[in-house]
Short mmCIF file of C-alpha atoms in Angstrom, two decimals:
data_model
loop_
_atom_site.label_atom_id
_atom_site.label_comp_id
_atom_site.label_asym_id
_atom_site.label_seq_id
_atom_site.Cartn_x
_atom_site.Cartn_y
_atom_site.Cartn_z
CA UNK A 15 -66.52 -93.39 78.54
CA UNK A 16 -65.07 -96.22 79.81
CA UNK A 17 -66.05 -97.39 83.46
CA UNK A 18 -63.90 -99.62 85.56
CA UNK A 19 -64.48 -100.81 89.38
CA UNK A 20 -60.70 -101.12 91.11
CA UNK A 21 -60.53 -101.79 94.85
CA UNK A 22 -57.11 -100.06 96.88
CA UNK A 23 -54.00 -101.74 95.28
CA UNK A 24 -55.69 -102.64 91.92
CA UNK A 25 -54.19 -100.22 88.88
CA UNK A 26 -55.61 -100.03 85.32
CA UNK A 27 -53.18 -99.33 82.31
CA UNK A 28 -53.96 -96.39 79.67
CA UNK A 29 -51.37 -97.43 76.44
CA UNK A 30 -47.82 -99.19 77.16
CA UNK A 31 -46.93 -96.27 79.41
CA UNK A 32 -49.10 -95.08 81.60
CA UNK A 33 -50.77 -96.73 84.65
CA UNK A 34 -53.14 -95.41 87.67
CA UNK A 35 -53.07 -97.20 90.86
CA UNK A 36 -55.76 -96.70 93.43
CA UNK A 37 -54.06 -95.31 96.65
CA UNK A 38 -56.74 -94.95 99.16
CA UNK A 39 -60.45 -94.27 99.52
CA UNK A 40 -61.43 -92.28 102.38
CA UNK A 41 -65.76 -91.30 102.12
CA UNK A 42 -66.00 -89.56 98.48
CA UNK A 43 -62.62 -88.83 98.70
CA UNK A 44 -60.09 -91.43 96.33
CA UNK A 45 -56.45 -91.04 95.90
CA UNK A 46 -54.68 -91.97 92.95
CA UNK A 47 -50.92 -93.09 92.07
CA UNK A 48 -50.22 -92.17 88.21
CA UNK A 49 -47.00 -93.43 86.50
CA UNK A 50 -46.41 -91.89 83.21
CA UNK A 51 -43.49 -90.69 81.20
CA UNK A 52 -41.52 -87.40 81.83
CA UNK A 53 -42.81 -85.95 78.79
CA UNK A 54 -46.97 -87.04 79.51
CA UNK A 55 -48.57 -83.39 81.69
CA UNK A 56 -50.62 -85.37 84.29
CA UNK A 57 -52.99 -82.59 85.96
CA UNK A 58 -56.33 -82.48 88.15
CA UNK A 59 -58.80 -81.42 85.35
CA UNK A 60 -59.41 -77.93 87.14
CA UNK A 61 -55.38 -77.27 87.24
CA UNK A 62 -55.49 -78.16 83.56
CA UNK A 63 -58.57 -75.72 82.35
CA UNK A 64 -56.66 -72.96 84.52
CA UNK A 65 -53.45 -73.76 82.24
CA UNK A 66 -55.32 -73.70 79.12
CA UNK A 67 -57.42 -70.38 80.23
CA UNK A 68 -54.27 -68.61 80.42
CA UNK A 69 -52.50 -70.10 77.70
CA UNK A 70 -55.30 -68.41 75.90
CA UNK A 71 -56.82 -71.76 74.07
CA UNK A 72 -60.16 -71.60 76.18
CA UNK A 73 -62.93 -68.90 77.69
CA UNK A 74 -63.03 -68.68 81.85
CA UNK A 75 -66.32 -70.07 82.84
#
């Protein structure tokens, strides 16, 4: 796993298309900005293991 430090304004690029800008930080709360191509699924991880639960391609916890 890659670890970066970003302060509110910075971004970090993933590939040639996709970037994540750092929004705000409010406590342990931080909000992100991500840019990414119409055809890239961006989704908070528990959204995503809820999609893939009932797509059938993973067990409920």
């Amino acid at each position: 796993m890659l670890v970066l430090s970003r302060v509110v304004g910075e971004m970090i690029s993933i590939g040639d298309t996709i970037s994540v800008r750092v929004l705000a930080v409010n406590g342990n709360s931080v909000r992100f900005g991500v840019e990414a191509p119409q055809n890239v699924n961006v989704h908070r991880a528990e959204v995503y293991e809820r999609i893939q639960v009932k797509l059938g391609k993973t067990k409920a916890r």
